[in-house]
Amino acid sequence: MKLVIAAALFSFISFAQDTYHAQVEKKCQEESCLVANGNEIGFYSFYAIDGREFKKLNSGANFTDVFYKGSKNCYRGNPQTVVAIMQALSGNNERDYYQGGHALVEKLTTSISDGAIEVVAQIDSDYGGYVLRFSTPACR
């Protein structure tokens, strides 16, 4: 009897799906995507245990990892969604800063002009603050 229970428990555990710790494909899973230095960053649908759907980034990178002097970036899809991706990356900076990181995005301003996303970011750092200005065009 114990053997039957153990076998049933083992088969249940081996076929159970762990969606919380599931690996996410590192490519965009939706139409809108930020292509940053050759890496695709975007949202994917994530389902909570109770079945609710919400969006998560497919990257743990933060804003200052992705955008820096000389970075090569473009976007695909809806520019407003890409701005939301940038804001989420900024949120990752905040998370990292309050866990011992060294840079924080104090203010992030975006506008869309001629199909490009114009960005001005006020960065506060343990090593001094600075302003980062850049334009992210649509990918060709």
Coordinates of C-alpha atoms in Angstrom, one line a residue:
M1 CA 0.0 0.0 0.0
K2 CA 2.8 2.4 0.9
L3 CA 4.4 1.7 -2.5
V4 CA 1.2 2.5 -4.3
I5 CA 0.8 5.9 -2.4
A6 CA 4.5 6.7 -3.1
A7 CA 4.1 5.9 -6.8
A8 CA 1.0 8.0 -7.1
L9 CA 2.6 10.9 -5.3
F10 CA 5.7 10.7 -7.5
S11 CA 3.6 10.7 -10.7
F12 CA 1.7 13.7 -9.5
I13 CA 4.8 15.6 -8.7
S14 CA 6.5 14.7 -11.9
F15 CA 3.6 15.9 -14.1
A16 CA 2.8 19.1 -12.1
Q17 CA 3.6 22.3 -13.9
D18 CA 5.5 25.0 -12.1
T19 CA 4.4 28.2 -13.9
Y20 CA 5.8 30.5 -11.3
H21 CA 9.4 29.4 -11.9
A22 CA 8.9 28.7 -15.6
Q23 CA 11.7 30.0 -17.9
V24 CA 10.7 32.7 -20.3
E25 CA 11.9 32.9 -23.8
K26 CA 14.2 35.8 -24.2
K27 CA 12.6 37.0 -27.4
C28 CA 9.5 39.2 -27.7
Q29 CA 6.3 37.3 -27.3
E30 CA 4.1 40.2 -28.3
E31 CA 4.0 42.6 -31.2
S32 CA 5.6 45.5 -29.4
C33 CA 9.2 45.1 -28.4
L34 CA 12.4 47.1 -27.5
V35 CA 15.5 45.9 -29.3
A36 CA 18.4 47.0 -27.1
N37 CA 21.9 46.2 -28.2
G38 CA 20.7 43.1 -30.0
N39 CA 18.5 41.8 -27.1
E40 CA 14.7 41.8 -27.4
I41 CA 12.9 43.2 -24.3
G42 CA 9.2 43.0 -24.0
F43 CA 6.2 42.0 -22.0
Y44 CA 4.8 38.5 -21.8
S45 CA 1.6 37.3 -20.2
F46 CA 2.0 35.7 -16.8
Y47 CA -0.8 33.9 -15.0
A48 CA -1.2 34.0 -11.2
I49 CA -2.3 30.9 -9.4
D50 CA -5.9 32.2 -9.3
G51 CA -5.9 32.6 -13.1
R52 CA -5.5 36.3 -13.3
E53 CA -3.3 37.5 -16.2
F54 CA -0.8 40.3 -15.9
K55 CA 2.3 41.4 -17.9
K56 CA 5.9 40.9 -16.9
L57 CA 9.2 41.8 -18.6
N58 CA 11.1 39.0 -20.1
S59 CA 14.3 40.6 -18.7
G60 CA 15.6 41.5 -15.3
A61 CA 17.7 44.3 -16.8
N62 CA 17.3 47.8 -15.6
F63 CA 17.2 51.1 -17.4
T64 CA 20.8 52.0 -17.0
D65 CA 21.9 48.5 -18.2
V66 CA 20.0 49.0 -21.4
F67 CA 20.4 52.8 -22.1
Y68 CA 23.9 54.3 -22.0
K69 CA 26.1 56.5 -24.2
G70 CA 26.7 54.5 -27.3
S71 CA 23.9 51.9 -26.9
K72 CA 22.1 50.9 -30.0
N73 CA 18.4 50.6 -29.6
C74 CA 15.3 50.5 -31.8
Y75 CA 11.7 49.4 -31.3
R76 CA 9.0 47.4 -33.1
G77 CA 5.2 47.8 -32.7
N78 CA 3.3 50.3 -30.7
P79 CA 5.5 53.1 -29.3
Q80 CA 3.2 53.6 -26.3
T81 CA 3.8 50.0 -25.3
V82 CA 7.5 50.5 -25.8
V83 CA 7.4 53.5 -23.5
A84 CA 5.7 51.2 -20.9
I85 CA 8.6 48.8 -21.3
M86 CA 11.1 51.7 -20.7
Q87 CA 9.1 52.6 -17.6
A88 CA 9.2 49.0 -16.3
L89 CA 13.0 49.0 -16.9
S90 CA 13.2 52.2 -14.8
G91 CA 11.2 50.4 -12.1
N92 CA 13.8 47.6 -12.2
N93 CA 16.4 50.4 -11.5
E94 CA 14.4 51.5 -8.5
R95 CA 14.1 47.9 -7.2
D96 CA 17.9 47.4 -7.5
Y97 CA 18.7 50.8 -6.0
Y98 CA 16.8 50.1 -2.8
Q99 CA 18.5 46.7 -2.6
G100 CA 22.0 48.2 -2.8
G101 CA 22.3 49.3 -6.4
H102 CA 24.1 52.5 -7.3
A103 CA 21.8 54.3 -9.8
L104 CA 18.2 55.5 -9.7
V105 CA 16.1 57.0 -12.5
E106 CA 14.7 60.1 -10.7
K107 CA 12.6 61.3 -13.6
L108 CA 11.8 59.7 -17.0
T109 CA 10.2 61.9 -19.7
T110 CA 9.2 60.5 -23.1
S111 CA 7.6 61.9 -26.2
I112 CA 7.0 60.5 -29.7
S113 CA 8.2 62.5 -32.6
D114 CA 8.3 61.4 -36.3
G115 CA 8.0 57.8 -35.3
A116 CA 10.9 57.9 -32.8
I117 CA 10.7 57.8 -29.0
E118 CA 12.5 60.8 -27.5
V119 CA 13.7 60.1 -24.0
V120 CA 15.2 62.3 -21.2
A121 CA 16.1 60.5 -18.0
Q122 CA 17.4 62.2 -14.9
I123 CA 19.7 59.7 -13.2
D124 CA 20.8 59.9 -9.6
S125 CA 23.8 57.8 -8.8
D126 CA 26.1 57.2 -5.8
Y127 CA 28.8 58.7 -8.1
G128 CA 26.9 61.8 -9.1
G129 CA 23.8 62.6 -11.1
Y130 CA 23.5 63.1 -14.8
V131 CA 21.0 63.5 -17.6
L132 CA 20.7 60.9 -20.3
R133 CA 19.1 62.0 -23.6
F134 CA 18.5 59.7 -26.5
S135 CA 16.2 58.8 -29.4
T136 CA 14.9 55.3 -30.0
P137 CA 13.8 54.9 -33.7
A138 CA 11.6 52.2 -35.2
C139 CA 13.6 49.2 -36.3
R140 CA 14.1 48.8 -40.0

